[in-house]
PDB file of C-alpha atoms and ligand atoms in Angstrom:
ATOM      1  CA  UNK Z 147    -157.364  -7.489  56.189  1.00 96.00           C
ATOM      2  CA  UNK Z 148    -158.046  -4.138  54.569  1.00 97.00           C
ATOM      3  CA  UNK Z 149    -155.192  -2.018  53.193  1.00 98.00           C
ATOM      4  CA  UNK Z 150    -155.680   1.725  53.591  1.00 98.00           C
ATOM      5  CA  UNK Z 151    -153.477   4.130  51.640  1.00 98.00           C
ATOM      6  CA  UNK Z 152    -155.243   7.339  52.622  1.00 98.00           C
ATOM      7  CA  UNK Z 153    -155.706   8.981  55.977  1.00 98.00           C
ATOM      8  CA  UNK Z 154    -159.397   9.666  55.196  1.00 98.00           C
ATOM      9  CA  UNK Z 155    -160.029   5.963  54.420  1.00 98.00           C
ATOM     10  CA  UNK Z 156    -158.571   4.610  57.673  1.00 97.00           C
ATOM     11  CA  UNK Z 157    -160.276   7.345  59.671  1.00 97.00           C
ATOM     12  CA  UNK Z 158    -163.622   6.395  58.083  1.00 97.00           C
ATOM     13  CA  UNK Z 159    -163.093   2.805  59.190  1.00 95.00           C
ATOM     14  CA  UNK Z 160    -162.046   3.852  62.704  1.00 95.00           C
ATOM     15  CA  UNK Z 161    -165.011   6.211  63.125  1.00 95.00           C
ATOM     16  CA  UNK Z 162    -167.333   3.203  62.683  1.00 94.00           C
ATOM     17  CA  UNK Z 163    -165.947   1.496  65.793  1.00 93.00           C
ATOM     18  CA  UNK Z 164    -167.437   1.815  69.236  1.00 91.00           C
ATOM     19  CA  UNK Z 165    -164.231   2.975  70.902  1.00 89.00           C
ATOM     20  CA  UNK Z 166    -165.587   2.509  74.445  1.00 89.00           C
ATOM     21  CA  UNK Z 167    -165.885  -1.211  73.803  1.00 92.00           C
ATOM     22  CA  UNK Z 168    -163.443  -1.816  70.943  1.00 95.00           C
ATOM     23  CA  UNK Z 169    -159.842  -1.005  71.671  1.00 97.00           C
ATOM     24  CA  UNK Z 170    -157.329  -0.480  68.901  1.00 98.00           C
ATOM     25  CA  UNK Z 171    -153.704  -1.660  69.083  1.00 98.00           C
ATOM     26  CA  UNK Z 172    -151.227  -0.134  66.627  1.00 98.00           C
ATOM     27  CA  UNK Z 173    -148.045  -1.835  65.437  1.00 98.00           C
ATOM     28  CA  UNK Z 174    -146.086   0.813  63.514  1.00 98.00           C
ATOM     29  CA  UNK Z 175    -143.467  -0.611  61.149  1.00 98.00           C
ATOM     30  CA  UNK Z 176    -141.263   0.321  58.246  1.00 98.00           C
ATOM     31  CA  UNK Z 177    -142.099  -2.980  56.541  1.00 97.00           C
ATOM     32  CA  UNK Z 178    -139.785  -5.904  55.763  1.00 97.00           C
ATOM     33  CA  UNK Z 179    -141.955  -7.735  58.265  1.00 98.00           C
ATOM     34  CA  UNK Z 180    -140.095 -10.345  60.332  1.00 97.00           C
ATOM     35  CA  UNK Z 181    -140.699 -12.506  63.372  1.00 98.00           C
ATOM     36  CA  UNK Z 182    -139.996  -9.597  65.705  1.00 98.00           C
ATOM     37  CA  UNK Z 183    -142.939  -7.713  64.162  1.00 98.00           C
ATOM     38  CA  UNK Z 184    -145.078 -10.860  64.323  1.00 98.00           C
ATOM     39  CA  UNK Z 185    -144.458 -11.034  68.094  1.00 98.00           C
ATOM     40  CA  UNK Z 186    -145.619  -7.416  68.424  1.00 98.00           C
ATOM     41  CA  UNK Z 187    -148.731  -8.236  66.378  1.00 98.00           C
ATOM     42  CA  UNK Z 188    -149.442 -11.330  68.469  1.00 98.00           C
ATOM     43  CA  UNK Z 189    -149.193  -9.311  71.686  1.00 98.00           C
ATOM     44  CA  UNK Z 190    -151.419  -6.583  70.199  1.00 98.00           C
ATOM     45  CA  UNK Z 191    -153.916  -9.262  69.063  1.00 98.00           C
ATOM     46  CA  UNK Z 192    -154.165 -10.649  72.613  1.00 98.00           C
ATOM     47  CA  UNK Z 193    -154.803  -7.205  74.151  1.00 98.00           C
ATOM     48  CA  UNK Z 194    -157.127  -5.416  71.676  1.00 98.00           C
ATOM     49  CA  UNK Z 195    -160.317  -5.952  69.704  1.00 97.00           C
ATOM     50  CA  UNK Z 196    -158.720  -4.398  66.607  1.00 97.00           C
ATOM     51  CA  UNK Z 197    -155.133  -4.534  65.428  1.00 98.00           C
ATOM     52  CA  UNK Z 198    -153.863  -2.008  62.935  1.00 98.00           C
ATOM     53  CA  UNK Z 199    -150.352  -2.042  61.516  1.00 98.00           C
ATOM     54  CA  UNK Z 200    -148.656   0.614  59.457  1.00 98.00           C
ATOM     55  CA  UNK Z 201    -145.927   0.334  56.869  1.00 98.00           C
ATOM     56  CA  UNK Z 202    -144.080   3.537  56.122  1.00 98.00           C
ATOM     57  CA  UNK Z 203    -140.360   3.928  55.520  1.00 98.00           C
ATOM     58  CA  UNK Z 204    -140.111   7.330  57.116  1.00 98.00           C
ATOM     59  CA  UNK Z 205    -137.525   9.359  55.180  1.00 98.00           C
ATOM     60  CA  UNK Z 206    -136.953  11.964  57.886  1.00 98.00           C
ATOM     61  CA  UNK Z 207    -135.649   9.483  60.463  1.00 98.00           C
ATOM     62  CA  UNK Z 208    -132.748   8.369  58.248  1.00 96.00           C
ATOM     63  CA  UNK Z 209    -129.583  10.386  58.684  1.00 92.00           C
ATOM     64  CA  UNK Z 210    -127.855   8.302  56.003  1.00 92.00           C
ATOM     65  CA  UNK Z 211    -129.493   8.514  52.521  1.00 94.00           C
ATOM     66  CA  UNK Z 212    -127.840   5.239  51.464  1.00 94.00           C
ATOM     67  CA  UNK Z 213    -129.412   3.439  54.449  1.00 93.00           C
ATOM     68  CA  UNK Z 214    -132.802   4.900  53.392  1.00 96.00           C
ATOM     69  CA  UNK Z 215    -132.398   3.864  49.750  1.00 96.00           C
ATOM     70  CA  UNK Z 216    -131.214   0.373  50.652  1.00 94.00           C
ATOM     71  CA  UNK Z 217    -133.832  -0.220  53.348  1.00 95.00           C
ATOM     72  CA  UNK Z 218    -135.539  -3.535  52.398  1.00 94.00           C
ATOM     73  CA  UNK Z 219    -138.977  -3.059  50.837  1.00 96.00           C
ATOM     74  CA  UNK Z 220    -141.331  -5.909  49.969  1.00 95.00           C
ATOM     75  CA  UNK Z 221    -144.890  -4.677  50.319  1.00 97.00           C
ATOM     76  CA  UNK Z 222    -146.713  -7.678  48.767  1.00 97.00           C
ATOM     77  CA  UNK Z 223    -144.915 -10.187  50.977  1.00 98.00           C
ATOM     78  CA  UNK Z 224    -145.463  -7.930  53.990  1.00 98.00           C
ATOM     79  CA  UNK Z 225    -149.216  -7.766  53.304  1.00 98.00           C
ATOM     80  CA  UNK Z 226    -149.356 -11.586  53.164  1.00 98.00           C
ATOM     81  CA  UNK Z 227    -147.561 -11.894  56.524  1.00 98.00           C
ATOM     82  CA  UNK Z 228    -149.792  -9.262  58.122  1.00 98.00           C
ATOM     83  CA  UNK Z 229    -152.903 -11.104  56.890  1.00 98.00           C
ATOM     84  CA  UNK Z 230    -151.595 -14.369  58.372  1.00 97.00           C
ATOM     85  CA  UNK Z 231    -150.970 -12.534  61.653  1.00 97.00           C
ATOM     86  CA  UNK Z 232    -154.700 -11.642  61.683  1.00 96.00           C
ATOM     87  CA  UNK Z 233    -154.140  -7.958  61.459  1.00 97.00           C
ATOM     88  CA  UNK Z 234    -157.491  -6.212  60.847  1.00 97.00           C
ATOM     89  CA  UNK Z 235    -156.128  -3.362  58.776  1.00 97.00           C
ATOM     90  CA  UNK Z 236    -152.852  -1.919  57.607  1.00 98.00           C
ATOM     91  CA  UNK Z 237    -152.118   1.695  56.794  1.00 98.00           C
ATOM     92  CA  UNK Z 238    -149.630   2.117  53.923  1.00 98.00           C
ATOM     93  CA  UNK Z 239    -149.471   5.809  53.078  1.00 98.00           C
ATOM     94  CA  UNK Z 240    -147.347   7.455  50.411  1.00 98.00           C
ATOM     95  CA  UNK Z 241    -144.752  10.053  51.347  1.00 98.00           C
ATOM     96  CA  UNK Z 242    -147.058  12.812  50.010  1.00 98.00           C
ATOM     97  CA  UNK Z 243    -149.919  11.537  52.150  1.00 98.00           C
ATOM     98  CA  UNK Z 244    -147.790  11.707  55.321  1.00 98.00           C
ATOM     99  CA  UNK Z 245    -145.822  14.824  54.383  1.00 98.00           C
ATOM    100  CA  UNK Z 246    -148.010  16.978  52.083  1.00 98.00           C
ATOM    101  CA  UNK Z 247    -145.621  19.725  53.169  1.00 96.00           C
ATOM    102  CA  UNK Z 248    -142.126  19.234  54.588  1.00 95.00           C
ATOM    103  CA  UNK Z 249    -142.409  19.104  58.370  1.00 96.00           C
ATOM    104  CA  UNK Z 250    -141.231  22.284  60.066  1.00 97.00           C
ATOM    105  CA  UNK Z 251    -141.333  20.742  63.546  1.00 96.00           C
ATOM    106  CA  UNK Z 252    -138.393  19.160  65.306  1.00 97.00           C
ATOM    107  CA  UNK Z 253    -138.240  17.323  68.612  1.00 98.00           C
ATOM    108  CA  UNK Z 254    -135.572  17.567  71.259  1.00 98.00           C
ATOM    109  CA  UNK Z 255    -135.877  14.798  73.842  1.00 98.00           C
ATOM    110  CA  UNK Z 256    -133.428  16.360  76.310  1.00 97.00           C
ATOM    111  CA  UNK Z 257    -130.970  13.893  77.799  1.00 97.00           C
ATOM    112  CA  UNK Z 258    -132.906  10.950  76.361  1.00 98.00           C
ATOM    113  CA  UNK Z 259    -131.770  11.420  72.761  1.00 98.00           C
ATOM    114  CA  UNK Z 260    -128.215  12.608  73.385  1.00 97.00           C
ATOM    115  CA  UNK Z 261    -126.493   9.253  73.930  1.00 97.00           C
ATOM    116  CA  UNK Z 262    -126.577   5.831  72.255  1.00 98.00           C
ATOM    117  CA  UNK Z 263    -128.363   6.013  68.853  1.00 98.00           C
ATOM    118  CA  UNK Z 264    -128.997   9.732  69.268  1.00 98.00           C
ATOM    119  CA  UNK Z 265    -125.270  10.474  69.431  1.00 98.00           C
ATOM    120  CA  UNK Z 266    -124.612   8.623  66.174  1.00 97.00           C
ATOM    121  CA  UNK Z 267    -127.759   9.384  64.169  1.00 96.00           C
ATOM    122  CA  UNK Z 268    -128.417  13.133  64.345  1.00 96.00           C
ATOM    123  CA  UNK Z 269    -132.105  13.977  63.835  1.00 97.00           C
ATOM    124  CA  UNK Z 270    -133.173  10.328  63.981  1.00 98.00           C
ATOM    125  CA  UNK Z 271    -135.383  10.561  67.070  1.00 98.00           C
ATOM    126  CA  UNK Z 272    -136.876  13.858  65.963  1.00 98.00           C
ATOM    127  CA  UNK Z 273    -137.949  12.071  62.748  1.00 98.00           C
ATOM    128  CA  UNK Z 274    -139.318   9.119  64.742  1.00 98.00           C
ATOM    129  CA  UNK Z 275    -141.176  11.523  67.078  1.00 98.00           C
ATOM    130  CA  UNK Z 276    -142.769  13.371  64.136  1.00 98.00           C
ATOM    131  CA  UNK Z 277    -143.967  10.278  62.281  1.00 98.00           C
ATOM    132  CA  UNK Z 278    -145.319   8.634  65.425  1.00 99.00           C
ATOM    133  CA  UNK Z 279    -147.124  11.850  66.437  1.00 98.00           C
ATOM    134  CA  UNK Z 280    -148.759  11.809  63.012  1.00 98.00           C
ATOM    135  CA  UNK Z 281    -149.705   8.116  63.330  1.00 98.00           C
ATOM    136  CA  UNK Z 282    -151.051   8.593  66.874  1.00 98.00           C
ATOM    137  CA  UNK Z 283    -153.141  11.552  65.710  1.00 98.00           C
ATOM    138  CA  UNK Z 284    -154.437   9.752  62.616  1.00 98.00           C
ATOM    139  CA  UNK Z 285    -155.202   6.385  64.232  1.00 98.00           C
ATOM    140  CA  UNK Z 286    -155.715   7.366  67.883  1.00 98.00           C
ATOM    141  CA  UNK Z 287    -154.766   3.868  69.108  1.00 98.00           C
ATOM    142  CA  UNK Z 288    -155.359   2.799  72.700  1.00 98.00           C
ATOM    143  CA  UNK Z 289    -152.018   0.988  72.703  1.00 98.00           C
ATOM    144  CA  UNK Z 290    -148.936   0.976  70.493  1.00 99.00           C
ATOM    145  CA  UNK Z 291    -146.347  -1.794  70.394  1.00 99.00           C
ATOM    146  CA  UNK Z 292    -142.540  -1.463  70.140  1.00 98.00           C
ATOM    147  CA  UNK Z 293    -139.693  -3.949  70.391  1.00 98.00           C
ATOM    148  CA  UNK Z 294    -137.186  -3.858  73.226  1.00 98.00           C
ATOM    149  CA  UNK Z 295    -134.448  -4.152  70.585  1.00 98.00           C
ATOM    150  CA  UNK Z 296    -134.911  -0.421  70.008  1.00 98.00           C
ATOM    151  CA  UNK Z 297    -134.740   0.385  73.717  1.00 98.00           C
ATOM    152  CA  UNK Z 298    -133.980   4.086  73.296  1.00 98.00           C
ATOM    153  CA  UNK Z 299    -136.893   4.465  70.863  1.00 98.00           C
ATOM    154  CA  UNK Z 300    -139.226   2.712  73.322  1.00 98.00           C
ATOM    155  CA  UNK Z 301    -138.165   5.006  76.193  1.00 98.00           C
ATOM    156  CA  UNK Z 302    -138.471   8.148  74.042  1.00 98.00           C
ATOM    157  CA  UNK Z 303    -141.874   7.182  72.613  1.00 98.00           C
ATOM    158  CA  UNK Z 304    -143.168   6.552  76.143  1.00 98.00           C
ATOM    159  CA  UNK Z 305    -142.053  10.090  77.099  1.00 98.00           C
ATOM    160  CA  UNK Z 306    -143.589  11.507  73.892  1.00 98.00           C
ATOM    161  CA  UNK Z 307    -146.963   9.906  74.550  1.00 98.00           C
ATOM    162  CA  UNK Z 308    -146.998  11.113  78.161  1.00 98.00           C
ATOM    163  CA  UNK Z 309    -145.697  14.646  77.460  1.00 98.00           C
ATOM    164  CA  UNK Z 310    -148.130  15.351  74.619  1.00 98.00           C
ATOM    165  CA  UNK Z 311    -151.100  13.607  76.266  1.00 98.00           C
ATOM    166  CA  UNK Z 312    -151.600  11.279  73.313  1.00 98.00           C
ATOM    167  CA  UNK Z 313    -153.228   8.859  75.751  1.00 96.00           C
ATOM    168  CA  UNK Z 314    -151.557   5.969  73.945  1.00 98.00           C
ATOM    169  CA  UNK Z 315    -150.279   3.237  76.226  1.00 98.00           C
ATOM    170  CA  UNK Z 316    -146.800   2.271  74.999  1.00 98.00           C
ATOM    171  CA  UNK Z 317    -146.087  -1.441  75.275  1.00 98.00           C
ATOM    172  CA  UNK Z 318    -142.540  -2.761  75.010  1.00 98.00           C
ATOM    173  CA  UNK Z 319    -142.244  -6.371  73.872  1.00 98.00           C
ATOM    174  CA  UNK Z 320    -139.109  -8.523  74.531  1.00 98.00           C
ATOM    175  CA  UNK Z 321    -136.702  -8.993  71.626  1.00 98.00           C
ATOM    176  CA  UNK Z 322    -137.298 -12.000  69.379  1.00 98.00           C
ATOM    177  CA  UNK Z 323    -134.057 -13.765  68.415  1.00 98.00           C
ATOM    178  CA  UNK Z 324    -132.807 -16.259  65.853  1.00 98.00           C
ATOM    179  CA  UNK Z 325    -131.391 -19.585  67.151  1.00 98.00           C
ATOM    180  CA  UNK Z 326    -127.863 -18.107  67.387  1.00 98.00           C
ATOM    181  CA  UNK Z 327    -129.122 -15.070  69.304  1.00 98.00           C
ATOM    182  CA  UNK Z 328    -129.188 -12.503  66.474  1.00 98.00           C
ATOM    183  CA  UNK Z 329    -132.114 -10.155  67.092  1.00 98.00           C
ATOM    184  CA  UNK Z 330    -134.668 -10.168  64.255  1.00 98.00           C
ATOM    185  CA  UNK Z 331    -134.370  -6.947  62.301  1.00 98.00           C
ATOM    186  CA  UNK Z 332    -135.406  -5.767  58.852  1.00 95.00           C
ATOM    187  CA  UNK Z 333    -131.778  -4.902  58.106  1.00 96.00           C
ATOM    188  CA  UNK Z 334    -130.766  -8.578  58.587  1.00 97.00           C
ATOM    189  CA  UNK Z 335    -132.221  -9.180  55.102  1.00 95.00           C
ATOM    190  CA  UNK Z 336    -129.263  -7.238  53.679  1.00 96.00           C
ATOM    191  CA  UNK Z 337    -126.633  -9.551  55.242  1.00 98.00           C
ATOM    192  CA  UNK Z 338    -124.903 -12.061  52.947  1.00 98.00           C
ATOM    193  CA  UNK Z 339    -124.150 -15.576  54.273  1.00 98.00           C
ATOM    194  CA  UNK Z 340    -120.801 -14.747  55.804  1.00 97.00           C
ATOM    195  CA  UNK Z 341    -122.024 -11.417  57.268  1.00 98.00           C
ATOM    196  CA  UNK Z 342    -125.063 -13.198  58.701  1.00 98.00           C
ATOM    197  CA  UNK Z 343    -122.756 -15.623  60.524  1.00 98.00           C
ATOM    198  CA  UNK Z 344    -120.637 -12.799  61.949  1.00 98.00           C
ATOM    199  CA  UNK Z 345    -123.666 -10.704  62.952  1.00 98.00           C
ATOM    200  CA  UNK Z 346    -124.467 -13.018  65.873  1.00 98.00           C
ATOM    201  CA  UNK Z 347    -121.308 -11.632  67.542  1.00 98.00           C
ATOM    202  CA  UNK Z 348    -123.292  -8.639  68.731  1.00 98.00           C
ATOM    203  CA  UNK Z 349    -125.459 -10.883  70.906  1.00 98.00           C
ATOM    204  CA  UNK Z 350    -122.448 -12.981  72.012  1.00 98.00           C
ATOM    205  CA  UNK Z 351    -120.702  -9.753  72.990  1.00 98.00           C
ATOM    206  CA  UNK Z 352    -123.691  -8.740  75.122  1.00 98.00           C
ATOM    207  CA  UNK Z 353    -123.718 -12.133  76.858  1.00 98.00           C
ATOM    208  CA  UNK Z 354    -119.954 -11.995  77.507  1.00 98.00           C
ATOM    209  CA  UNK Z 355    -120.369  -8.501  78.957  1.00 98.00           C
ATOM    210  CA  UNK Z 356    -123.365  -9.541  81.072  1.00 98.00           C
ATOM    211  CA  UNK Z 357    -121.427 -12.448  82.595  1.00 98.00           C
ATOM    212  CA  UNK Z 358    -118.350 -10.301  83.266  1.00 98.00           C
ATOM    213  CA  UNK Z 359    -120.378  -7.512  84.903  1.00 98.00           C
ATOM    214  CA  UNK Z 360    -122.343  -9.988  87.014  1.00 97.00           C
ATOM    215  CA  UNK Z 361    -119.012 -11.447  88.158  1.00 97.00           C
ATOM    216  CA  UNK Z 362    -117.957  -8.001  89.313  1.00 97.00           C
ATOM    217  CA  UNK Z 363    -115.631  -6.891  86.543  1.00 98.00           C
ATOM    218  CA  UNK Z 364    -115.414  -3.079  86.250  1.00 98.00           C
ATOM    219  CA  UNK Z 365    -117.521  -1.428  83.524  1.00 98.00           C
ATOM    220  CA  UNK Z 366    -114.526   0.179  81.735  1.00 98.00           C
ATOM    221  CA  UNK Z 367    -112.727  -3.157  81.498  1.00 98.00           C
ATOM    222  CA  UNK Z 368    -115.838  -4.841  80.062  1.00 98.00           C
ATOM    223  CA  UNK Z 369    -116.139  -2.036  77.484  1.00 98.00           C
ATOM    224  CA  UNK Z 370    -112.551  -2.795  76.392  1.00 98.00           C
ATOM    225  CA  UNK Z 371    -113.284  -6.524  76.139  1.00 98.00           C
ATOM    226  CA  UNK Z 372    -116.376  -5.951  73.981  1.00 98.00           C
ATOM    227  CA  UNK Z 373    -114.582  -3.424  71.753  1.00 98.00           C
ATOM    228  CA  UNK Z 374    -111.804  -5.928  71.091  1.00 98.00           C
ATOM    229  CA  UNK Z 375    -114.231  -8.827  70.573  1.00 98.00           C
ATOM    230  CA  UNK Z 376    -116.193  -6.991  67.856  1.00 98.00           C
ATOM    231  CA  UNK Z 377    -113.320  -5.175  66.172  1.00 98.00           C
ATOM    232  CA  UNK Z 378    -111.114  -8.269  65.908  1.00 97.00           C
ATOM    233  CA  UNK Z 379    -113.160  -9.406  62.877  1.00 97.00           C
ATOM    234  CA  UNK Z 380    -112.041  -7.556  59.787  1.00 96.00           C
ATOM    235  CA  UNK Z 381    -115.519  -6.791  58.447  1.00 96.00           C
ATOM    236  CA  UNK Z 382    -117.028  -5.747  61.787  1.00 98.00           C
ATOM    237  CA  UNK Z 383    -116.696  -2.509  63.675  1.00 98.00           C
ATOM    238  CA  UNK Z 384    -118.155  -1.381  66.965  1.00 98.00           C
ATOM    239  CA  UNK Z 385    -119.899   1.974  67.034  1.00 98.00           C
ATOM    240  CA  UNK Z 386    -120.699   1.875  70.747  1.00 98.00           C
ATOM    241  CA  UNK Z 387    -121.133  -0.454  73.658  1.00 98.00           C
ATOM    242  CA  UNK Z 388    -122.660   1.262  76.683  1.00 98.00           C
ATOM    243  CA  UNK Z 389    -123.854   0.233  80.084  1.00 98.00           C
ATOM    244  CA  UNK Z 390    -126.843   2.454  80.948  1.00 98.00           C
ATOM    245  CA  UNK Z 391    -129.699   2.887  83.377  1.00 98.00           C
ATOM    246  CA  UNK Z 392    -132.562   1.388  81.359  1.00 98.00           C
ATOM    247  CA  UNK Z 393    -135.024   4.132  82.369  1.00 97.00           C
ATOM    248  CA  UNK Z 394    -132.916   7.292  82.155  1.00 97.00           C
ATOM    249  CA  UNK Z 395    -130.492   5.880  79.548  1.00 98.00           C
ATOM    250  CA  UNK Z 396    -127.667   7.609  81.430  1.00 97.00           C
ATOM    251  CA  UNK Z 397    -124.323   5.757  81.296  1.00 97.00           C
ATOM    252  CA  UNK Z 398    -123.421   3.841  84.429  1.00 97.00           C
ATOM    253  CA  UNK Z 399    -119.772   3.624  85.471  1.00 95.00           C
ATOM    254  CA  UNK Z 400    -120.359   1.326  88.469  1.00 95.00           C
ATOM    255  CA  UNK Z 401    -122.989  -1.376  88.845  1.00 96.00           C
ATOM    256  CA  UNK Z 402    -125.469  -0.653  91.600  1.00 88.00           C
ATOM    257  CA  UNK Z 403    -127.926  -3.439  92.377  1.00 86.00           C
ATOM    258  CA  UNK Z 404    -130.776  -0.915  92.846  1.00 91.00           C
ATOM    259  CA  UNK Z 405    -130.695   0.248  89.245  1.00 95.00           C
ATOM    260  CA  UNK Z 406    -132.181  -1.636  86.262  1.00 97.00           C
ATOM    261  CA  UNK Z 407    -129.248  -1.801  83.875  1.00 98.00           C
ATOM    262  CA  UNK Z 408    -129.251  -2.314  80.104  1.00 98.00           C
ATOM    263  CA  UNK Z 409    -126.239  -3.219  77.972  1.00 98.00           C
ATOM    264  CA  UNK Z 410    -126.545  -1.568  74.554  1.00 98.00           C
ATOM    265  CA  UNK Z 411    -124.496  -2.250  71.467  1.00 98.00           C
ATOM    266  CA  UNK Z 412    -124.414  -0.978  67.865  1.00 98.00           C
ATOM    267  CA  UNK Z 413    -121.993  -1.480  65.054  1.00 98.00           C
ATOM    268  CA  UNK Z 414    -121.416  -2.516  61.488  1.00 98.00           C
ATOM    269  CA  UNK Z 415    -121.088  -5.788  59.635  1.00 98.00           C
ATOM    270  CA  UNK Z 416    -119.746  -4.590  56.312  1.00 97.00           C
ATOM    271  CA  UNK Z 417    -121.849  -1.487  55.667  1.00 95.00           C
ATOM    272  CA  UNK Z 418    -124.930  -2.807  57.484  1.00 96.00           C
ATOM    273  CA  UNK Z 419    -125.578  -1.226  60.831  1.00 96.00           C
ATOM    274  CA  UNK Z 420    -127.161  -3.370  63.557  1.00 97.00           C
ATOM    275  CA  UNK Z 421    -128.056  -2.729  67.161  1.00 98.00           C
ATOM    276  CA  UNK Z 422    -129.114  -4.789  70.148  1.00 98.00           C
ATOM    277  CA  UNK Z 423    -129.408  -4.697  73.935  1.00 98.00           C
ATOM    278  CA  UNK Z 424    -130.101  -6.936  76.906  1.00 98.00           C
ATOM    279  CA  UNK Z 425    -130.845  -6.246  80.569  1.00 98.00           C
ATOM    280  CA  UNK Z 426    -128.090  -7.083  83.025  1.00 98.00           C
ATOM    281  CA  UNK Z 427    -130.501  -9.319  84.975  1.00 97.00           C
ATOM    282  CA  UNK Z 428    -132.134 -11.158  82.046  1.00 96.00           C
ATOM    283  CA  UNK Z 429    -131.484 -14.800  81.150  1.00 92.00           C
TER     284      UNK Z 429
HETATM  285  O1  PAF A 515    -138.924   1.007  64.676  1.00 91.86           O
HETATM  286  C1  PAF A 515    -139.333   1.356  63.541  1.00 91.86           C
HETATM  287  O2  PAF A 515    -139.542   0.535  62.661  1.00 91.86           O
HETATM  288  C2  PAF A 515    -139.589   2.823  63.256  1.00 91.86           C
HETATM  289  O3  PAF A 515    -138.698   3.630  63.932  1.00 91.86           O
HETATM  290  C3  PAF A 515    -141.053   3.265  63.533  1.00 91.86           C
HETATM  291  C4  PAF A 515    -141.394   3.111  64.989  1.00 91.86           C
HETATM  292  C5  PAF A 515    -142.014   2.442  62.681  1.00 91.86           C
HETATM  293  C6  PAF A 515    -141.220   4.759  63.162  1.00 91.86           C
HETATM  294  O4  PAF A 515    -140.960   4.981  61.810  1.00 91.86           O
END
């Protein structure tokens, strides 16, 4: 696996490919590679001739400077894992390489970035949109791979690729979970033993809510149950639990069997913020 730090280097490699016959799958990451990323890489490997990953902790998508500073970074270990995952190349630019000048652009994704994460992390999706536009322009992948765990990101990136004619097919890969249901996430590395144990409550809360909604309990009652279930632990707090249409991301107040529904949750264990979601009809 070749590591590229400069845009010109990776573009030189890509220009040597016969793009009519050799498709490129991109797995963009912020590093701290975990099994969730490995599932994205595996899917990309099975669908493309070349797999490129990127590692870049994008400063402009963090609304909380402490979260940015504390974001786990372990480049050498990441490179080892990416090699083992048979990634052909990885792009690891510096901040100056990606932002030679501060970006003057900002994205507004209409109703798609107003709720859920967007409501709690101002500017987050604009930052994600900018960095992914840069990566799509630099690498020009045929496909790009995102985890379902970040459902709102996946929906917004799909819109971005369509709206701006990037021609990148956005693939959303089911969430990979630990044995107790906790979704793999780079931020899990920051949890101490007792926080790690409590963190699985987010998934349990989603399963409790799924069962209750499927049994016909009203949405507002289920929201109360989940709020109580998370907040009853002293070191946990719920930021939101929402029942939404999984395509429009609009909140749903009544379950309608014709809509594909997602249950979305985010909150804190200590100062570490985690998020997760499941579909109402998934096992
Ligand atoms: O999901 C992430 O890790 C990031 O938001 C992404 C897609 C790599 C953009 O920085």
